[in-house]
Amino acid sequence: MSERVLTPRNRGFLFLDSHPAGCEQLVADMWQACPASADVPEGAGPVALIIGSSAGYGLAATLAGLKRAGIRGIMVSFEKAPTERRTATAGWYRTAATADIARTAGRDLVFLNGDAFSDTMKNQVADLIEQRFGGRLDYLIYSVAAPRRTDPDTGTTYSSVLKPIGQANRTKTLLFDDQGVPEVREVETGPADGDDVEQTVAVMGGADWERWVDHLAGRDLLGAGFATAALSYIGSPLTAAIYRQGTIGAAKAHLEATARTLNERLDKTVGGRAVTSVNGAAVTQSSTAIPGIALYTGLLRGVLGEELVPPVHQLAALWDQLTGAAPLTLDDEGRVRLDNWELTDDVQAAVAERWEAATTSTIADLADLAWFRAEVQRLYGFSVPGIDYTAAVATDIPWPTHTP
């Protein structure tokens, strides 16, 4: 195995390498932070499929599902292997660490690496459910954030964009220079034009989620009471113009409409259910690309401190609701709300006040910048407590294999 001393090298919020030991420790810390439930006998847990299992809320769903519900099943993600020049992606190393935890916990998890949008992956998953997991799927968690999607039927490739709808949006955003000095800057994003909305909905809406459910139903693999949840986000009025009211928001609205369609269908066919789960704010590789979200999240942490609810705690609550350990609580739109702690009037008023006051000279007093910068670095395995970053580390970590 190749060993290297790795230091963070980045362009803005995008890092060029990932630290294997840091990613492993990060997963271990999430596992420890997730509250445990009553023991589920080995081999007796429900069968789950998690699409987008290597990062963000999908990773939290995987770890929380293991610890809260004792799941077994199939985890799907799309990650890059290590090369001579580059480490693997952080999700590759997080997946390897998750596989070790599952093995230690005695849970049969299979990790697949490939394009979740493809019918090839859908067939591979269906075959595994049929051959390895008794031909019955109990839960499907859908957590995919992607820049593009190819429709298997037409071969057309769609690309998503982050744009407001109707008019340009000017908003504050948070940046850091190469020395880590923060800057609050105003940026303008031009409005969606042409088929931007349709393209984004085709990538980030509910089409692929519905295709997964239909594919598995067509193979008669949905168990009685099958439940599926697509993970989503609404967020603050401060970021609504670029997010909930923008092209991504149109995709989220389509996702929610898809949930209603699937819910009606599943109720009739298997006594099942489909919901969207609205999560609270978190620092993720996807969210840092959205103008204003970095500033908002840093300010939110400045207001809430340790009361900001981490993703693994949110997903533990979702699993409790899906499995019946806690009542399934839906809003008027039929959505599970895991973001109530974020969107209270008091919290949003405090964040809005700080947002108005935020400038380059004041931001250090208003936002938890140390936490935010460390969270961004931890996405790639850096700034993780307990890791010696002066030591060489093996980077050629294999993808988890599964025996027949």
CSV table of C-alpha atoms in Angstrom, one decimal:
chain,number,residue,atom,x,y,z
A,1,MET,CA,0.0,0.0,0.0
A,2,SER,CA,1.2,3.5,-0.8
A,3,GLU,CA,1.7,5.7,2.3
A,4,ARG,CA,1.8,9.5,2.2
A,5,VAL,CA,1.7,12.4,4.6
A,6,LEU,CA,-1.5,14.3,3.6
A,7,THR,CA,-2.1,17.9,4.2
A,8,PRO,CA,-5.3,19.7,3.1
A,9,ARG,CA,-5.1,21.3,-0.3
A,10,ASN,CA,-8.2,23.1,-1.5
A,11,ARG,CA,-9.8,25.4,-3.9
A,12,GLY,CA,-12.4,27.2,-1.9
A,13,PHE,CA,-14.6,24.6,-0.2
A,14,LEU,CA,-13.4,21.8,-2.6
A,15,PHE,CA,-10.4,19.7,-1.4
A,16,LEU,CA,-8.1,17.8,-3.8
A,17,ASP,CA,-7.3,14.9,-1.5
A,18,SER,CA,-9.0,13.1,1.4
A,19,HIS,CA,-7.4,11.6,4.6
A,20,PRO,CA,-8.3,7.9,5.1
A,21,ALA,CA,-7.6,7.8,8.8
A,22,GLY,CA,-9.6,11.0,9.4
A,23,CYS,CA,-12.5,9.7,7.4
A,24,GLU,CA,-12.4,6.5,9.4
A,25,GLN,CA,-12.4,8.4,12.7
A,26,LEU,CA,-15.2,10.7,11.5
A,27,VAL,CA,-17.4,7.6,10.8
A,28,ALA,CA,-16.4,6.1,14.2
A,29,ASP,CA,-17.4,9.4,15.9
A,30,MET,CA,-20.7,9.5,14.2
A,31,TRP,CA,-21.3,5.9,15.2
A,32,GLN,CA,-20.6,6.7,18.8
A,33,ALA,CA,-22.8,9.8,18.7
A,34,CYS,CA,-25.8,7.9,17.4
A,35,PRO,CA,-28.0,6.8,20.3
A,36,ALA,CA,-28.4,3.0,20.5
A,37,SER,CA,-31.7,1.2,20.5
A,38,ALA,CA,-32.7,-2.2,21.8
A,39,ASP,CA,-30.6,-5.0,20.4
A,40,VAL,CA,-31.8,-6.6,17.2
A,41,PRO,CA,-30.7,-10.3,16.9
A,42,GLU,CA,-28.0,-10.8,14.3
A,43,GLY,CA,-29.5,-11.6,10.9
A,44,ALA,CA,-33.0,-10.5,12.0
A,45,GLY,CA,-33.0,-6.8,11.1
A,46,PRO,CA,-35.1,-5.3,8.3
A,47,VAL,CA,-33.7,-5.2,4.8
A,48,ALA,CA,-32.9,-1.7,3.7
A,49,LEU,CA,-31.6,-0.1,0.5
A,50,ILE,CA,-29.9,3.3,0.9
A,51,ILE,CA,-29.1,5.2,-2.3
A,52,GLY,CA,-26.4,7.8,-1.7
A,53,SER,CA,-25.0,6.2,1.4
A,54,SER,CA,-21.4,7.6,1.5
A,55,ALA,CA,-21.9,11.2,2.4
A,56,GLY,CA,-24.1,13.7,4.2
A,57,TYR,CA,-27.5,12.6,5.3
A,58,GLY,CA,-27.2,9.4,3.3
A,59,LEU,CA,-24.2,8.4,5.4
A,60,ALA,CA,-26.1,9.4,8.6
A,61,ALA,CA,-29.0,7.3,7.4
A,62,THR,CA,-26.7,4.3,7.0
A,63,LEU,CA,-25.1,4.5,10.4
A,64,ALA,CA,-28.4,5.4,12.2
A,65,GLY,CA,-30.1,2.5,10.4
A,66,LEU,CA,-27.5,0.1,11.6
A,67,LYS,CA,-27.5,1.3,15.2
A,68,ARG,CA,-31.2,2.2,15.7
A,69,ALA,CA,-32.9,-0.5,13.5
A,70,GLY,CA,-30.2,-3.2,13.0
A,71,ILE,CA,-30.6,-3.0,9.2
A,72,ARG,CA,-29.0,-5.3,6.7
A,73,GLY,CA,-29.1,-4.8,3.0
A,74,ILE,CA,-27.5,-2.8,0.2
A,75,MET,CA,-25.8,0.6,0.2
A,76,VAL,CA,-25.3,2.4,-3.1
A,77,SER,CA,-22.9,5.3,-3.8
A,78,PHE,CA,-20.7,6.6,-6.6
A,79,GLU,CA,-17.1,7.2,-5.5
A,80,LYS,CA,-13.6,7.4,-7.1
A,81,ALA,CA,-10.8,4.9,-6.3
A,82,PRO,CA,-7.3,6.1,-5.3
A,83,THR,CA,-4.8,6.6,-8.0
A,84,GLU,CA,-1.0,7.2,-8.1
A,85,ARG,CA,-1.6,11.0,-8.1
A,86,ARG,CA,-4.7,11.3,-5.9
A,87,THR,CA,-6.3,9.7,-2.9
A,88,ALA,CA,-9.7,8.2,-3.2
A,89,THR,CA,-12.7,10.4,-2.6
A,90,ALA,CA,-13.7,10.9,1.0
A,91,GLY,CA,-16.8,8.8,0.4
A,92,TRP,CA,-14.7,5.9,-0.6
A,93,TYR,CA,-12.9,5.9,2.7
A,94,ARG,CA,-16.1,6.6,4.7
A,95,THR,CA,-17.7,3.6,3.0
A,96,ALA,CA,-14.7,1.3,3.9
A,97,ALA,CA,-15.0,2.5,7.5
A,98,THR,CA,-18.8,2.0,7.6
A,99,ALA,CA,-18.3,-1.6,6.2
A,100,ASP,CA,-15.9,-2.3,9.1
A,101,ILE,CA,-18.5,-1.1,11.6
A,102,ALA,CA,-21.3,-3.2,10.0
A,103,ARG,CA,-19.0,-6.3,10.1
A,104,THR,CA,-18.2,-5.8,13.7
A,105,ALA,CA,-21.9,-5.3,14.5
A,106,GLY,CA,-22.7,-8.5,12.7
A,107,ARG,CA,-24.9,-6.9,10.0
A,108,ASP,CA,-24.9,-8.1,6.4
A,109,LEU,CA,-24.4,-4.9,4.4
A,110,VAL,CA,-23.4,-4.9,0.7
A,111,PHE,CA,-21.8,-1.8,-0.7
A,112,LEU,CA,-22.1,-1.1,-4.4
A,113,ASN,CA,-20.2,1.6,-6.2
A,114,GLY,CA,-21.7,2.9,-9.4
A,115,ASP,CA,-24.3,5.1,-11.2
A,116,ALA,CA,-27.6,4.9,-9.2
A,117,PHE,CA,-29.4,6.5,-12.1
A,118,SER,CA,-28.7,3.5,-14.4
A,119,ASP,CA,-30.8,0.5,-14.9
A,120,THR,CA,-27.7,-1.6,-14.6
A,121,MET,CA,-27.4,-0.7,-11.0
A,122,LYS,CA,-31.1,-1.2,-10.4
A,123,ASN,CA,-30.9,-4.7,-11.8
A,124,GLN,CA,-27.8,-5.5,-9.7
A,125,VAL,CA,-29.6,-4.3,-6.6
A,126,ALA,CA,-32.7,-6.3,-7.4
A,127,ASP,CA,-30.7,-9.4,-8.0
A,128,LEU,CA,-29.0,-9.1,-4.7
A,129,ILE,CA,-32.3,-8.6,-2.8
A,130,GLU,CA,-33.6,-11.7,-4.5
A,131,GLN,CA,-30.6,-13.9,-4.0
A,132,ARG,CA,-29.1,-12.7,-0.7
A,133,PHE,CA,-31.9,-11.1,1.2
A,134,GLY,CA,-34.8,-13.4,0.8
A,135,GLY,CA,-36.5,-11.5,-2.0
A,136,ARG,CA,-38.0,-8.8,0.3
A,137,LEU,CA,-37.1,-5.2,0.8
A,138,ASP,CA,-38.5,-3.3,3.8
A,139,TYR,CA,-37.1,0.2,3.5
A,140,LEU,CA,-35.6,2.4,0.8
A,141,ILE,CA,-33.9,5.7,1.7
A,142,TYR,CA,-33.2,8.0,-1.2
A,143,SER,CA,-30.4,10.6,-0.7
A,144,VAL,CA,-28.9,11.6,-4.0
A,145,ALA,CA,-27.4,15.0,-4.9
A,146,ALA,CA,-25.8,14.9,-8.3
A,147,PRO,CA,-24.9,17.5,-11.0
A,148,ARG,CA,-26.3,15.4,-13.9
A,149,ARG,CA,-28.4,12.4,-14.7
A,150,THR,CA,-28.7,10.3,-17.9
A,151,ASP,CA,-32.2,8.9,-18.5
A,152,PRO,CA,-31.9,5.2,-19.2
A,153,ASP,CA,-34.9,5.2,-21.5
A,154,THR,CA,-33.9,8.0,-23.8
A,155,GLY,CA,-30.1,8.3,-23.3
A,156,THR,CA,-30.6,12.1,-22.7
A,157,THR,CA,-28.3,13.6,-20.1
A,158,TYR,CA,-29.7,16.4,-17.9
A,159,SER,CA,-27.7,18.9,-15.9
A,160,SER,CA,-28.8,20.6,-12.7
A,161,VAL,CA,-28.1,24.3,-12.0
A,162,LEU,CA,-28.3,26.5,-8.9
A,163,LYS,CA,-30.3,29.6,-10.1
A,164,PRO,CA,-33.2,31.7,-8.9
A,165,ILE,CA,-36.4,31.7,-10.9
A,166,GLY,CA,-37.8,34.9,-12.4
A,167,GLN,CA,-35.1,37.4,-11.6
A,168,ALA,CA,-31.5,37.6,-10.5
A,169,ASN,CA,-30.7,37.1,-6.9
A,170,ARG,CA,-28.1,39.1,-4.9
A,171,THR,CA,-27.1,37.6,-1.6
A,172,LYS,CA,-24.4,37.6,1.0
A,173,THR,CA,-22.0,34.7,1.0
A,174,LEU,CA,-19.1,33.5,3.1
A,175,LEU,CA,-15.7,32.8,1.6
A,176,PHE,CA,-12.2,32.0,3.0
A,177,ASP,CA,-8.9,32.9,1.3
A,178,ASP,CA,-5.9,30.6,1.2
A,179,GLN,CA,-4.8,31.6,4.7
A,180,GLY,CA,-8.3,30.9,6.1
A,181,VAL,CA,-9.2,34.6,6.5
A,182,PRO,CA,-13.0,35.0,6.2
A,183,GLU,CA,-14.7,37.4,3.8
A,184,VAL,CA,-18.4,38.3,3.5
A,185,ARG,CA,-19.1,39.2,0.0
A,186,GLU,CA,-22.2,39.9,-2.1
A,187,VAL,CA,-22.7,37.7,-5.1
A,188,GLU,CA,-25.3,37.9,-7.8
A,189,THR,CA,-26.7,34.8,-9.6
A,190,GLY,CA,-28.6,35.2,-12.8
A,191,PRO,CA,-32.1,33.8,-13.2
A,192,ALA,CA,-32.9,30.4,-14.8
A,193,ASP,CA,-33.4,30.6,-18.5
A,194,GLY,CA,-34.2,28.2,-21.3
A,195,ASP,CA,-34.9,24.7,-19.9
A,196,ASP,CA,-32.9,25.2,-16.7
A,197,VAL,CA,-35.8,24.4,-14.4
A,198,GLU,CA,-36.8,21.3,-16.4
A,199,GLN,CA,-33.2,20.1,-16.5
A,200,THR,CA,-32.7,20.5,-12.7
A,201,VAL,CA,-36.0,18.8,-12.0
A,202,ALA,CA,-35.0,15.9,-14.2
A,203,VAL,CA,-31.8,15.4,-12.1
A,204,MET,CA,-32.9,16.3,-8.6
A,205,GLY,CA,-36.6,15.7,-8.6
A,206,GLY,CA,-38.5,12.5,-8.0
A,207,ALA,CA,-38.1,10.7,-11.4
A,208,ASP,CA,-35.2,8.4,-10.4
A,209,TRP,CA,-36.7,7.7,-6.9
A,210,GLU,CA,-40.0,6.6,-8.6
A,211,ARG,CA,-38.1,4.6,-11.1
A,212,TRP,CA,-36.3,2.7,-8.3
A,213,VAL,CA,-39.6,1.9,-6.6
A,214,ASP,CA,-41.3,0.8,-9.8
A,215,HIS,CA,-38.3,-1.3,-10.8
A,216,LEU,CA,-38.3,-3.2,-7.4
A,217,ALA,CA,-42.1,-3.5,-7.5
A,218,GLY,CA,-41.9,-4.9,-11.0
A,219,ARG,CA,-39.6,-7.6,-9.6
A,220,ASP,CA,-42.1,-8.3,-6.7
A,221,LEU,CA,-39.4,-7.3,-4.1
A,222,LEU,CA,-41.4,-4.9,-1.9
A,223,GLY,CA,-42.3,-6.4,1.4
A,224,ALA,CA,-45.6,-5.9,3.1
A,225,GLY,CA,-45.6,-2.5,4.7
A,226,PHE,CA,-42.6,-1.4,2.6
A,227,ALA,CA,-41.7,2.3,3.4
A,228,THR,CA,-39.5,4.7,1.5
A,229,ALA,CA,-38.3,8.2,2.3
A,230,ALA,CA,-36.5,10.7,0.1
A,231,LEU,CA,-34.3,13.1,2.1
A,232,SER,CA,-34.9,16.8,1.4
A,233,TYR,CA,-34.3,20.3,2.8
A,234,ILE,CA,-36.4,23.5,2.9
A,235,GLY,CA,-34.2,25.9,4.8
A,236,SER,CA,-34.5,29.5,5.9
A,237,PRO,CA,-36.3,32.5,4.3
A,238,LEU,CA,-32.8,34.0,4.2
A,239,THR,CA,-31.8,31.5,1.5
A,240,ALA,CA,-35.1,30.8,-0.1
A,241,ALA,CA,-34.6,32.8,-3.3
A,242,ILE,CA,-31.6,30.7,-4.4
A,243,TYR,CA,-32.8,27.5,-2.8
A,244,ARG,CA,-36.5,26.7,-2.1
A,245,GLN,CA,-37.8,29.3,-4.6
A,246,GLY,CA,-35.1,28.5,-7.2
A,247,THR,CA,-34.4,25.7,-9.5
A,248,ILE,CA,-33.4,23.3,-6.7
A,249,GLY,CA,-36.7,24.2,-5.0
A,250,ALA,CA,-38.6,23.3,-8.1
A,251,ALA,CA,-36.9,19.9,-8.0
A,252,LYS,CA,-37.8,19.5,-4.3
A,253,ALA,CA,-41.4,20.3,-5.0
A,254,HIS,CA,-41.4,17.6,-7.7
A,255,LEU,CA,-39.8,15.2,-5.2
A,256,GLU,CA,-42.7,15.9,-2.7
A,257,ALA,CA,-45.3,15.5,-5.5
A,258,THR,CA,-43.7,12.1,-6.3
A,259,ALA,CA,-43.9,11.1,-2.7
A,260,ARG,CA,-47.7,11.7,-2.7
A,261,THR,CA,-48.0,9.6,-5.9
A,262,LEU,CA,-45.9,6.8,-4.6
A,263,ASN,CA,-47.6,6.9,-1.2
A,264,GLU,CA,-51.0,6.3,-2.8
A,265,ARG,CA,-49.7,3.5,-5.0
A,266,LEU,CA,-47.8,1.7,-2.2
A,267,ASP,CA,-50.8,2.0,0.2
A,268,LYS,CA,-52.9,0.1,-2.3
A,269,THR,CA,-50.3,-2.5,-3.4
A,270,VAL,CA,-48.3,-3.5,-0.2
A,271,GLY,CA,-49.9,-1.4,2.6
A,272,GLY,CA,-46.8,0.7,2.3
A,273,ARG,CA,-45.8,4.4,2.5
A,274,ALA,CA,-43.7,7.0,0.8
A,275,VAL,CA,-42.7,10.3,2.4
A,276,THR,CA,-40.1,13.1,2.1
A,277,SER,CA,-38.0,13.8,5.1
A,278,VAL,CA,-37.1,17.4,5.6
A,279,ASN,CA,-33.8,17.6,7.3
A,280,GLY,CA,-32.2,20.5,9.2
A,281,ALA,CA,-29.1,22.5,8.1
A,282,ALA,CA,-25.7,20.8,8.0
A,283,VAL,CA,-22.3,21.3,6.4
A,284,THR,CA,-22.2,18.9,3.5
A,285,GLN,CA,-20.2,18.7,0.2
A,286,SER,CA,-23.4,19.7,-1.6
A,287,SER,CA,-24.5,22.5,0.6
A,288,THR,CA,-21.2,24.4,0.5
A,289,ALA,CA,-21.7,24.9,-3.3
A,290,ILE,CA,-24.9,26.9,-2.8
A,291,PRO,CA,-24.5,30.7,-2.5
A,292,GLY,CA,-25.4,32.0,1.0
A,293,ILE,CA,-25.7,28.6,2.6
A,294,ALA,CA,-22.2,28.7,4.1
A,295,LEU,CA,-22.9,32.1,5.7
A,296,TYR,CA,-26.3,31.0,7.0
A,297,THR,CA,-25.0,27.7,8.5
A,298,GLY,CA,-22.1,29.5,10.3
A,299,LEU,CA,-24.5,32.1,11.7
A,300,LEU,CA,-27.0,29.3,12.7
A,301,ARG,CA,-24.2,27.6,14.6
A,302,GLY,CA,-23.4,31.0,16.2
A,303,VAL,CA,-26.9,31.2,17.5
A,304,LEU,CA,-27.5,27.6,18.5
A,305,GLY,CA,-24.0,26.4,19.5
A,306,GLU,CA,-24.2,22.7,20.6
A,307,GLU,CA,-27.9,22.7,20.2
A,308,LEU,CA,-27.5,22.5,16.5
A,309,VAL,CA,-28.8,18.9,15.8
A,310,PRO,CA,-26.2,16.7,13.9
A,311,PRO,CA,-27.4,14.7,10.9
A,312,VAL,CA,-27.0,11.3,12.7
A,313,HIS,CA,-29.3,12.4,15.4
A,314,GLN,CA,-31.9,13.6,12.9
A,315,LEU,CA,-31.7,10.3,10.9
A,316,ALA,CA,-32.0,8.3,14.1
A,317,ALA,CA,-35.3,10.1,14.7
A,318,LEU,CA,-36.4,9.2,11.1
A,319,TRP,CA,-35.6,5.5,11.6
A,320,ASP,CA,-37.6,5.5,14.8
A,321,GLN,CA,-40.6,6.9,12.9
A,322,LEU,CA,-40.3,4.6,9.9
A,323,THR,CA,-39.9,1.5,12.1
A,324,GLY,CA,-42.7,2.4,14.5
A,325,ALA,CA,-40.5,2.9,17.5
A,326,ALA,CA,-41.9,6.5,17.5
A,327,PRO,CA,-45.1,7.9,16.0
A,328,LEU,CA,-44.9,8.9,12.4
A,329,THR,CA,-45.5,12.7,12.5
A,330,LEU,CA,-46.2,14.5,9.3
A,331,ASP,CA,-46.9,18.1,8.4
A,332,ASP,CA,-49.8,19.3,6.3
A,333,GLU,CA,-47.9,18.4,3.1
A,334,GLY,CA,-47.3,14.8,4.3
A,335,ARG,CA,-43.6,15.4,5.1
A,336,VAL,CA,-41.6,14.2,8.1
A,337,ARG,CA,-40.1,17.3,9.6
A,338,LEU,CA,-36.7,16.9,11.2
A,339,ASP,CA,-35.9,20.6,11.0
A,340,ASN,CA,-38.3,22.1,13.6
A,341,TRP,CA,-35.4,23.0,15.9
A,342,GLU,CA,-33.9,25.2,13.1
A,343,LEU,CA,-37.0,27.0,11.9
A,344,THR,CA,-38.5,28.3,15.2
A,345,ASP,CA,-39.4,32.0,15.1
A,346,ASP,CA,-36.8,32.8,17.8
A,347,VAL,CA,-33.9,31.0,16.1
A,348,GLN,CA,-34.7,32.5,12.6
A,349,ALA,CA,-35.1,36.0,14.1
A,350,ALA,CA,-31.7,35.7,15.8
A,351,VAL,CA,-30.0,34.4,12.6
A,352,ALA,CA,-31.7,37.1,10.5
A,353,GLU,CA,-30.4,39.8,12.8
A,354,ARG,CA,-26.9,38.5,12.5
A,355,TRP,CA,-27.2,38.1,8.7
A,356,GLU,CA,-28.1,41.8,8.4
A,357,ALA,CA,-25.1,42.8,10.6
A,358,ALA,CA,-22.6,40.4,8.8
A,359,THR,CA,-19.7,42.0,7.1
A,360,THR,CA,-16.1,40.9,6.7
A,361,SER,CA,-15.2,43.0,9.8
A,362,THR,CA,-18.0,41.7,12.0
A,363,ILE,CA,-18.4,38.0,10.9
A,364,ALA,CA,-16.0,36.6,13.5
A,365,ASP,CA,-18.3,37.9,16.3
A,366,LEU,CA,-21.5,36.6,14.7
A,367,ALA,CA,-20.7,33.2,13.3
A,368,ASP,CA,-18.9,30.1,14.6
A,369,LEU,CA,-16.2,30.3,12.0
A,370,ALA,CA,-13.8,27.9,13.7
A,371,TRP,CA,-16.6,25.2,13.8
A,372,PHE,CA,-17.6,25.9,10.2
A,373,ARG,CA,-14.1,25.7,8.8
A,374,ALA,CA,-13.4,22.5,10.7
A,375,GLU,CA,-16.6,21.0,9.5
A,376,VAL,CA,-15.7,21.7,5.9
A,377,GLN,CA,-12.3,20.1,6.5
A,378,ARG,CA,-13.8,17.1,8.2
A,379,LEU,CA,-15.8,16.4,5.1
A,380,TYR,CA,-12.5,15.3,3.6
A,381,GLY,CA,-11.0,13.7,6.8
A,382,PHE,CA,-9.0,16.7,8.0
A,383,SER,CA,-9.4,18.5,11.4
A,384,VAL,CA,-10.7,15.3,13.0
A,385,PRO,CA,-9.7,15.1,16.6
A,386,GLY,CA,-7.3,12.3,17.5
A,387,ILE,CA,-5.6,12.0,14.1
A,388,ASP,CA,-1.8,12.6,13.8
A,389,TYR,CA,-1.6,14.5,10.5
A,390,THR,CA,2.2,14.5,10.5
A,391,ALA,CA,2.2,10.7,10.1
A,392,ALA,CA,2.2,8.9,6.8
A,393,VAL,CA,-1.1,7.0,6.1
A,394,ALA,CA,-2.0,4.3,3.7
A,395,THR,CA,-4.2,5.7,0.9
A,396,ASP,CA,-4.8,2.5,-1.2
A,397,ILE,CA,-7.8,1.3,0.8
A,398,PRO,CA,-9.9,-1.3,-1.0
A,399,TRP,CA,-13.6,-1.0,-1.6
A,400,PRO,CA,-15.5,-3.4,0.7
A,401,THR,CA,-16.1,-6.7,-0.9
A,402,HIS,CA,-19.0,-9.0,-0.3
A,403,THR,CA,-19.0,-12.8,-0.4
A,404,PRO,CA,-21.8,-14.6,-2.2
